[in-house]
Tab-separated table of C-alpha atoms in Angstrom:
chain	number	residue	atom	x	y	z
A	5	MET	CA	5.764	16.375	-34.466
A	6	ARG	CA	4.903	14.667	-31.176
A	7	HIS	CA	8.476	14.541	-29.869
A	8	ILE	CA	8.965	18.289	-30.475
A	9	SER	CA	5.772	19.443	-28.777
A	10	LEU	CA	6.624	17.541	-25.611
A	11	VAL	CA	9.762	19.541	-24.890
A	12	ILE	CA	8.314	23.017	-25.432
A	13	PRO	CA	6.376	23.223	-22.100
A	14	VAL	CA	9.595	22.499	-20.222
A	15	CYS	CA	11.626	25.333	-21.721
A	16	PRO	CA	9.875	28.434	-20.251
A	17	VAL	CA	10.841	27.412	-16.718
A	18	PHE	CA	14.452	28.314	-17.451
A	19	PHE	CA	13.778	31.720	-19.044
A	20	LEU	CA	11.288	33.380	-16.716
A	21	SER	CA	12.876	36.277	-14.820
A	22	SER	CA	10.567	36.092	-11.799
A	23	LYS	CA	11.318	33.450	-9.176
A	24	GLU	CA	7.625	33.278	-8.325
A	25	ASP	CA	6.738	32.663	-11.973
A	26	ARG	CA	9.306	29.886	-12.234
A	27	GLU	CA	7.990	28.198	-9.087
A	28	GLN	CA	4.427	28.383	-10.391
A	29	VAL	CA	5.410	26.799	-13.681
A	30	VAL	CA	7.277	24.027	-11.890
A	31	LEU	CA	4.341	23.268	-9.635
A	32	THR	CA	1.822	23.113	-12.464
A	33	GLN	CA	3.937	21.261	-15.016
A	34	ALA	CA	6.293	19.016	-13.006
A	35	PHE	CA	4.390	15.790	-13.417
A	36	GLY	CA	3.685	16.464	-17.101
A	37	CYS	CA	7.337	17.292	-17.738
A	38	VAL	CA	8.596	14.025	-16.249
A	39	LYS	CA	6.078	12.035	-18.249
A	40	GLY	CA	6.860	14.057	-21.381
A	41	LEU	CA	10.605	13.568	-21.022
A	42	GLY	CA	10.127	9.838	-20.765
A	43	THR	CA	8.024	9.791	-23.929
A	44	LEU	CA	10.476	12.089	-25.696
A	45	ALA	CA	13.447	9.910	-24.811
A	46	GLN	CA	11.599	6.814	-25.989
A	47	VAL	CA	10.637	8.488	-29.320
A	48	LEU	CA	14.199	9.584	-29.966
A	49	PHE	CA	15.464	6.107	-29.177
A	50	ASP	CA	12.845	4.338	-31.304
A	51	HIS	CA	13.323	6.573	-34.360
A	52	ASN	CA	17.061	7.129	-34.053
A	53	ILE	CA	16.659	10.930	-33.952
A	54	SER	CA	19.711	12.837	-32.757
A	55	TRP	CA	19.656	15.656	-30.222
A	56	SER	CA	21.030	18.069	-32.831
A	57	ILE	CA	18.080	17.450	-35.149
A	58	LEU	CA	15.705	18.043	-32.259
A	59	SER	CA	17.528	21.266	-31.356
A	60	ASN	CA	17.269	22.570	-34.919
A	61	LYS	CA	13.547	21.816	-35.139
A	62	VAL	CA	12.773	23.522	-31.838
A	63	GLY	CA	14.953	26.451	-32.843
A	64	GLU	CA	13.040	26.945	-36.099
A	65	ILE	CA	9.761	27.126	-34.205
A	66	LEU	CA	11.011	29.582	-31.603
A	67	GLN	CA	12.865	31.781	-34.102
A	68	ARG	CA	9.595	32.457	-35.908
A	69	THR	CA	8.151	33.982	-32.723
A	70	LEU	CA	11.259	35.743	-31.334
A	71	SER	CA	13.924	38.017	-32.781
A	72	GLY	CA	17.037	39.962	-31.956
A	73	ALA	CA	18.485	39.868	-28.454
A	74	HIS	CA	15.670	37.737	-27.086
A	75	TRP	CA	16.326	35.031	-29.657
A	76	THR	CA	20.095	35.108	-29.009
A	77	LEU	CA	19.625	34.743	-25.266
A	78	LEU	CA	17.036	32.032	-25.708
A	79	LYS	CA	19.183	30.123	-28.182
A	80	GLY	CA	22.129	30.030	-25.790
A	81	ARG	CA	20.048	28.715	-22.921
A	82	MET	CA	18.230	26.251	-25.159
A	83	SER	CA	21.562	24.796	-26.206
A	84	VAL	CA	22.497	24.151	-22.592
A	85	PHE	CA	19.123	22.525	-21.961
A	86	LEU	CA	19.016	20.380	-25.115
A	87	TYR	CA	22.636	19.244	-25.115
A	88	PHE	CA	23.239	18.643	-21.418
A	89	ILE	CA	20.147	18.620	-19.209
A	90	LEU	CA	17.699	16.868	-21.523
A	91	PRO	CA	20.020	13.966	-22.437
A	92	ALA	CA	20.828	13.419	-18.770
A	93	LEU	CA	17.146	13.379	-17.824
A	94	GLY	CA	16.297	11.138	-20.751
A	95	GLY	CA	19.016	8.683	-19.787
A	96	TYR	CA	17.871	8.719	-16.158
A	97	ILE	CA	14.257	8.021	-17.126
A	98	LEU	CA	15.152	5.172	-19.472
A	99	THR	CA	17.438	3.627	-16.845
A	100	SER	CA	14.738	3.964	-14.193
A	101	LEU	CA	12.114	2.337	-16.425
A	102	TYR	CA	14.453	-0.542	-17.242
A	103	LEU	CA	15.312	-1.187	-13.589
A	104	LEU	CA	11.648	-0.896	-12.612
A	105	LYS	CA	10.979	-3.954	-14.776
A	106	ASN	CA	14.221	-5.685	-13.825
A	107	PRO	CA	14.772	-5.022	-10.104
A	108	HIS	CA	16.931	-8.133	-9.672
A	109	ILE	CA	19.837	-6.208	-11.212
A	110	LEU	CA	20.194	-4.053	-8.079
A	111	HIS	CA	18.253	-5.919	-5.410
A	112	ARG	CA	18.252	-9.436	-4.041
A	113	ARG	CA	14.740	-10.891	-4.057
A	114	LYS	CA	13.153	-11.129	-0.607
A	115	ARG	CA	12.195	-14.645	0.448
A	116	THR	CA	9.671	-14.903	3.258
A	117	ALA	CA	8.732	-18.191	4.904
A	118	PHE	CA	5.136	-17.804	3.707
A	119	TYR	CA	3.207	-16.760	0.603
A	120	CYS	CA	-0.477	-15.948	1.053
A	121	THR	CA	-3.175	-15.257	-1.508
A	122	CYS	CA	-6.133	-15.746	0.841
A	123	ILE	CA	-6.086	-13.601	3.998
A	124	SER	CA	-8.896	-13.390	6.569
A	125	HIS	CA	-9.507	-9.832	7.776
A	126	ARG	CA	-10.150	-9.836	11.542
A	127	GLY	CA	-10.197	-13.602	11.281
A	128	GLY	CA	-13.069	-13.555	8.798
A	129	GLY	CA	-15.419	-11.219	10.643
A	130	GLY	CA	-18.155	-11.498	8.054
A	131	GLU	CA	-18.898	-15.172	8.659
A	132	ARG	CA	-18.324	-15.391	12.408
A	133	ILE	CA	-17.967	-12.706	15.078
A	134	GLU	CA	-14.677	-10.947	14.346
A	135	ASN	CA	-11.444	-11.955	16.100
A	136	THR	CA	-12.952	-14.830	18.088
A	137	MET	CA	-11.479	-18.303	18.234
A	138	GLU	CA	-14.562	-19.545	16.388
A	139	ALA	CA	-13.862	-17.079	13.560
A	140	PHE	CA	-10.203	-18.102	13.305
A	141	THR	CA	-11.080	-21.795	13.317
A	142	HIS	CA	-13.738	-21.346	10.657
A	143	ALA	CA	-11.393	-19.304	8.440
A	144	VAL	CA	-8.669	-21.963	8.640
A	145	GLN	CA	-11.209	-24.655	7.786
A	146	GLN	CA	-12.207	-22.662	4.686
A	147	GLY	CA	-8.611	-22.602	3.472
A	148	THR	CA	-7.342	-19.205	4.599
A	149	GLN	CA	-3.561	-18.825	4.402
A	150	MET	CA	-3.148	-15.931	6.839
A	151	LEU	CA	-5.046	-14.476	9.781
A	152	GLU	CA	-5.099	-10.697	10.142
A	153	LEU	CA	-5.828	-9.342	13.622
A	154	ASP	CA	-5.236	-6.495	16.089
A	155	CYS	CA	-4.048	-6.655	19.695
A	156	HIS	CA	-4.520	-4.671	22.886
A	157	LEU	CA	-3.367	-5.125	26.476
A	158	THR	CA	-5.749	-5.629	29.392
A	159	HIS	CA	-5.277	-3.931	32.761
A	160	ASP	CA	-3.819	-7.136	34.197
A	161	GLY	CA	-1.346	-7.567	31.343
A	162	HIS	CA	-2.970	-10.075	28.942
A	163	VAL	CA	-2.616	-9.621	25.173
A	164	VAL	CA	-6.127	-9.931	23.760
A	165	VAL	CA	-7.238	-9.897	20.151
A	166	SER	CA	-9.501	-6.899	19.547
A	167	HIS	CA	-9.717	-4.374	16.742
A	168	ASP	CA	-10.827	-1.521	18.994
A	169	GLU	CA	-9.392	-0.296	22.272
A	170	ASN	CA	-12.805	1.131	23.157
A	171	LEU	CA	-15.368	-1.685	23.181
A	172	LEU	CA	-18.548	0.290	22.462
A	173	ARG	CA	-18.892	-0.830	18.829
A	174	GLN	CA	-18.141	-4.460	19.560
A	175	THR	CA	-19.934	-4.960	22.875
A	176	GLY	CA	-22.258	-2.014	23.464
A	177	HIS	CA	-20.278	-1.082	26.598
A	178	ASP	CA	-18.348	2.195	26.595
A	179	VAL	CA	-15.204	0.814	28.260
A	180	THR	CA	-11.620	0.255	27.163
A	181	VAL	CA	-9.595	-2.944	27.057
A	182	SER	CA	-6.796	-1.367	29.068
A	183	SER	CA	-9.151	-0.413	31.902
A	184	LEU	CA	-10.416	-3.955	32.498
A	185	ASN	CA	-8.934	-7.225	33.700
A	186	LEU	CA	-9.251	-10.182	31.359
A	187	GLN	CA	-12.068	-11.797	33.340
A	188	ASP	CA	-14.084	-8.552	33.273
A	189	LEU	CA	-14.142	-8.080	29.492
A	190	PRO	CA	-17.756	-8.021	28.255
A	191	LEU	CA	-19.003	-10.377	25.546
A	192	TYR	CA	-19.322	-9.364	21.915
A	193	LYS	CA	-22.778	-8.391	20.704
A	194	GLU	CA	-24.922	-11.274	19.479
A	195	ARG	CA	-25.012	-9.693	16.001
A	196	LEU	CA	-22.095	-7.503	14.923
A	197	GLU	CA	-22.161	-5.322	11.840
A	198	VAL	CA	-19.338	-5.958	9.369
A	199	THR	CA	-17.343	-2.713	9.281
A	200	PHE	CA	-16.524	-2.731	5.573
A	201	TYR	CA	-19.855	-4.170	4.511
A	202	ALA	CA	-22.486	-1.963	6.132
A	203	GLY	CA	-25.887	-3.574	6.479
A	204	HIS	CA	-24.388	-7.057	6.803
A	205	TYR	CA	-24.033	-8.745	10.180
A	206	SER	CA	-22.119	-11.679	11.603
A	207	SER	CA	-23.028	-13.929	14.498
A	208	GLY	CA	-21.747	-17.060	16.185
A	209	ALA	CA	-21.731	-19.202	19.267
A	210	ASP	CA	-18.411	-17.759	20.482
A	211	ARG	CA	-18.656	-14.202	21.803
A	212	LYS	CA	-15.522	-14.149	23.988
A	213	PHE	CA	-12.412	-12.098	23.332
A	214	ALA	CA	-9.534	-14.351	22.315
A	215	LEU	CA	-6.033	-14.322	23.746
A	216	LEU	CA	-3.207	-13.974	21.237
A	217	GLU	CA	-1.476	-16.884	22.937
A	218	ASP	CA	-4.502	-19.114	22.294
A	219	VAL	CA	-4.324	-18.246	18.590
A	220	PHE	CA	-0.617	-19.150	18.481
A	221	ARG	CA	-1.211	-22.349	20.404
A	222	LYS	CA	-4.085	-23.573	18.217
A	223	PHE	CA	-2.566	-22.554	14.863
A	224	PRO	CA	1.195	-23.033	15.346
A	225	LYS	CA	2.120	-22.821	11.651
A	226	MET	CA	-0.473	-20.332	10.408
A	227	PRO	CA	0.958	-16.970	9.270
A	228	VAL	CA	-0.495	-14.090	11.271
A	229	SER	CA	-0.410	-10.353	10.604
A	230	ILE	CA	-0.616	-8.402	13.868
A	231	GLU	CA	-1.528	-4.728	13.716
A	232	ILE	CA	-0.380	-2.619	16.646
A	233	LYS	CA	-2.450	0.544	16.995
A	234	GLU	CA	-0.948	2.135	20.103
A	235	ASN	CA	2.623	2.988	21.020
A	236	ASN	CA	2.565	0.830	24.135
A	237	HIS	CA	5.992	-0.538	25.000
A	238	GLN	CA	4.592	-3.237	27.264
A	239	LEU	CA	2.127	-4.442	24.616
A	240	ILE	CA	4.799	-4.584	21.911
A	241	LYS	CA	7.196	-6.427	24.199
A	242	LYS	CA	4.586	-8.999	25.227
A	243	VAL	CA	3.599	-9.644	21.608
A	244	SER	CA	7.268	-10.082	20.716
A	245	ASP	CA	7.823	-12.430	23.666
A	246	LEU	CA	4.865	-14.592	22.608
A	247	VAL	CA	6.169	-14.744	19.041
A	248	ARG	CA	9.562	-15.906	20.313
A	249	ARG	CA	8.064	-18.388	22.774
A	250	TYR	CA	6.090	-20.115	20.021
A	251	ASN	CA	8.948	-19.883	17.511
A	252	ARG	CA	6.902	-17.839	15.028
A	253	GLU	CA	9.293	-15.063	14.021
A	254	ALA	CA	9.539	-16.182	10.394
A	255	PHE	CA	5.787	-16.063	9.702
A	256	THR	CA	4.331	-13.479	12.082
A	257	VAL	CA	4.136	-9.967	10.638
A	258	TRP	CA	4.382	-6.596	12.324
A	259	ALA	CA	1.771	-4.194	10.927
A	260	SER	CA	0.968	-0.604	11.868
A	261	VAL	CA	-0.158	2.576	10.136
A	262	ASN	CA	2.056	4.632	12.445
A	263	SER	CA	5.779	4.804	11.635
A	264	ARG	CA	6.809	5.506	15.240
A	265	ILE	CA	4.996	2.404	16.415
A	266	MET	CA	6.563	0.347	13.636
A	267	LYS	CA	10.048	1.524	14.589
A	268	GLU	CA	9.434	0.377	18.141
A	269	CYS	CA	8.079	-2.977	16.923
A	270	HIS	CA	11.077	-3.517	14.651
A	271	ARG	CA	13.472	-2.494	17.409
A	272	MET	CA	11.816	-4.965	19.753
A	273	ASN	CA	12.003	-7.868	17.285
A	274	SER	CA	13.856	-7.255	14.051
A	275	LEU	CA	13.567	-10.882	12.922
A	276	MET	CA	9.867	-10.522	12.199
A	277	PRO	CA	8.877	-9.340	8.701
A	278	TYR	CA	7.003	-6.041	8.643
A	279	SER	CA	4.685	-4.107	6.358
A	280	PHE	CA	4.614	-0.534	5.062
A	281	THR	CA	3.257	2.153	7.366
A	282	GLY	CA	1.140	5.037	6.104
A	283	GLU	CA	4.122	7.398	5.991
A	284	ARG	CA	6.300	4.839	4.231
A	285	GLY	CA	3.490	4.180	1.773
A	286	VAL	CA	3.428	7.855	0.776
A	287	LEU	CA	7.211	7.785	0.409
A	288	LEU	CA	6.882	4.684	-1.768
A	289	LEU	CA	4.576	6.568	-4.141
A	290	LEU	CA	6.932	9.563	-4.273
A	291	LEU	CA	9.863	7.303	-5.099
A	292	PHE	CA	7.804	5.607	-7.788
A	293	TYR	CA	6.666	8.805	-9.511
A	294	THR	CA	10.107	10.422	-9.396
A	295	GLY	CA	11.742	7.310	-10.838
A	296	LEU	CA	13.906	6.722	-7.775
A	297	LEU	CA	12.190	3.561	-6.549
A	298	PRO	CA	14.313	1.055	-8.536
A	299	PHE	CA	17.463	2.481	-6.928
A	300	VAL	CA	16.263	2.472	-3.294
A	301	PRO	CA	16.490	-0.562	-0.942
A	302	LEU	CA	13.314	-1.388	1.001
A	303	GLY	CA	13.174	-3.216	4.321
A	304	GLU	CA	9.469	-4.057	4.220
A	305	SER	CA	8.253	-7.511	3.176
A	306	LEU	CA	4.572	-6.656	2.673
A	307	LEU	CA	2.384	-3.857	1.379
A	308	GLN	CA	-1.122	-4.022	2.842
A	309	PHE	CA	-3.426	-1.343	1.456
A	310	TYR	CA	-7.077	-0.605	0.798
A	311	LEU	CA	-8.590	-1.275	-2.600
A	312	PRO	CA	-9.862	2.318	-3.153
A	313	ARG	CA	-13.104	1.318	-4.884
A	314	ILE	CA	-14.515	-0.058	-1.607
A	315	PHE	CA	-14.739	3.499	-0.248
A	316	ASN	CA	-17.699	4.208	-2.514
A	317	ARG	CA	-19.753	1.793	-0.422
A	318	THR	CA	-21.608	2.629	2.762
A	319	PHE	CA	-18.524	2.373	5.013
A	320	PHE	CA	-18.381	6.181	5.057
A	321	SER	CA	-21.253	8.644	5.398
A	322	GLU	CA	-22.612	10.242	2.238
A	323	LYS	CA	-20.848	13.553	2.971
A	324	HIS	CA	-17.434	11.992	3.593
A	325	ILE	CA	-14.743	12.999	1.099
A	326	LEU	CA	-14.005	9.341	0.354
A	327	ARG	CA	-17.534	8.893	-0.986
A	328	ASN	CA	-16.734	11.401	-3.741
A	329	LYS	CA	-16.355	9.459	-6.994
A	330	LEU	CA	-13.828	11.933	-8.402
A	331	ILE	CA	-11.627	11.686	-5.299
A	332	ILE	CA	-11.793	7.891	-5.326
A	333	SER	CA	-11.016	7.776	-9.048
A	334	LEU	CA	-7.970	9.997	-8.504
A	335	LEU	CA	-6.830	7.966	-5.491
A	336	GLU	CA	-7.190	4.762	-7.471
A	337	LYS	CA	-5.228	6.106	-10.444
A	338	VAL	CA	-2.419	7.359	-8.198
A	339	THR	CA	-2.072	4.305	-5.948
A	340	MET	CA	-3.196	1.317	-8.021
A	341	ARG	CA	-0.350	1.333	-10.542
A	342	LYS	CA	0.169	-2.124	-11.961
A	343	SER	CA	3.809	-1.382	-12.760
A	344	LEU	CA	4.412	-0.374	-9.118
A	345	LEU	CA	2.776	-3.483	-7.658
A	346	LYS	CA	4.551	-5.743	-10.157
A	347	HIS	CA	7.868	-4.145	-9.230
A	348	LEU	CA	7.281	-4.836	-5.533
A	349	ALA	CA	6.247	-8.429	-6.290
A	350	ALA	CA	9.361	-8.888	-8.432
A	351	ARG	CA	11.444	-7.793	-5.436
A	352	GLY	CA	9.786	-10.498	-3.344
A	353	MET	CA	7.334	-8.286	-1.475
A	354	GLN	CA	3.767	-9.487	-1.036
A	355	VAL	CA	0.985	-7.042	-1.939
A	356	HIS	CA	-2.271	-7.566	-0.002
A	357	LEU	CA	-5.284	-5.446	-0.949
A	358	PHE	CA	-8.338	-5.208	1.313
A	359	VAL	CA	-11.171	-5.359	2.228
A	360	CYS	CA	-12.610	-7.314	-0.713
A	361	ASN	CA	-15.955	-8.870	0.171
A	362	GLU	CA	-17.415	-9.328	-3.314
A	363	ASP	CA	-16.209	-11.252	-6.353
A	364	ASP	CA	-15.845	-8.068	-8.426
A	365	ASP	CA	-13.555	-6.526	-5.801
A	366	ILE	CA	-11.479	-9.689	-5.514
A	367	LYS	CA	-11.115	-9.796	-9.297
A	368	ALA	CA	-10.149	-6.103	-9.444
A	369	ALA	CA	-7.496	-6.579	-6.758
A	370	PHE	CA	-5.814	-9.477	-8.529
A	371	GLU	CA	-6.019	-7.743	-11.920
A	372	VAL	CA	-4.207	-4.651	-10.674
A	373	GLY	CA	-1.328	-6.772	-9.366
A	374	ALA	CA	-2.155	-7.909	-5.821
A	375	THR	CA	-0.416	-11.112	-4.777
A	376	GLY	CA	-3.021	-11.655	-2.062
A	377	VAL	CA	-6.467	-10.439	-1.079
A	378	MET	CA	-7.870	-9.778	2.387
A	379	SER	CA	-11.562	-10.397	3.018
A	380	ASP	CA	-14.118	-10.579	5.817
A	381	TYR	CA	-15.546	-13.624	4.031
A	382	PRO	CA	-12.980	-16.452	3.834
A	383	THR	CA	-15.488	-18.801	2.173
A	384	VAL	CA	-16.212	-16.298	-0.607
A	385	LEU	CA	-12.522	-15.591	-1.148
A	386	SER	CA	-11.300	-19.195	-1.100
A	387	THR	CA	-14.152	-20.253	-3.403
A	388	TYR	CA	-13.258	-17.489	-5.863
A	389	ILE	CA	-9.582	-18.467	-5.837
A	390	ARG	CA	-10.301	-22.186	-6.325
A	391	LYS	CA	-12.779	-21.485	-9.124
A	392	ASN	CA	-10.484	-19.162	-11.035
A	393	ARG	CA	-7.417	-21.360	-10.541
A	394	SER	CA	-9.330	-24.302	-12.032
A	395	GLN	CA	-10.311	-22.135	-14.996
A	396	ASP	CA	-6.710	-21.028	-15.488
């Protein structure tokens, strides 16, 4: 019987005399046990099978393999497990699954001032030179609903839009933004390779680095996601001051992979919505797989994460671990859980997957549960969305 076999792997953990043996069993079977307990609880519920019947069936199996004192000891401990621990775990799992699908019972739905399905990565760096005013203008004209960008501080205190602090990739000059005054920043290369689409290049008439203030001034109502890459108090403060000056706190997002940087950003301006950091993203997965997520409040308003399948492209060298198909498949199965993304969306959090530069990637992102997609090609993305909306 399926519901009997699921419980048997759990039992040896409680009867092994060696602490090391118990730890090894826990490590190798923990995930399977949680999944098995959920299935077991569901089977018992669906077929109205009582715990006593289950206990008797398991006992019959074990009694055929054990005898005497061993069986007596095992029977006593099995009773404790089947009558107390297993029902509690089963009830916890069923409650967790129910709340995962119905988060409104415990949590008030987040309501941001914006909702974006079409996001331009680096301002649409595949169709114009990344992070230039020309790129931002073009992306907005193509129907983008959010601009994603990065900021750094020049030596004379100006907040400029640039993905890299070191300008070698973008300009061919091995200098840093922080070492130069605004007027001394070199121009972008005439043709710039698209980072997440190796072998493809962008170009444009505008090769100047843009000021964040110019972006705010030209697009006063456009949502913007600002990634802060360095724990620079002055940079964070100046970004926050610009957001306040242009009255953009409701639709300008703090983004950072680093949790320390994010804490500083949030401390500086707590009215701005913010996204998950790398550390918080790992915690999110742990909460999800342990069943605790439905019970835990979350402060973030957005989850912005890579679509794992893009790593199989030429972004990484052939020997890089993220070019390994098995690793990518595992990463995708662990992170791209439709039930997880739907839960976040049901709690009012926006899920943006990137960097999707082809129709197949855009389709895959939406199918797994993304509420929005980030692309280097705003024309490709907006065309896909319009086409598929008309078909729907």
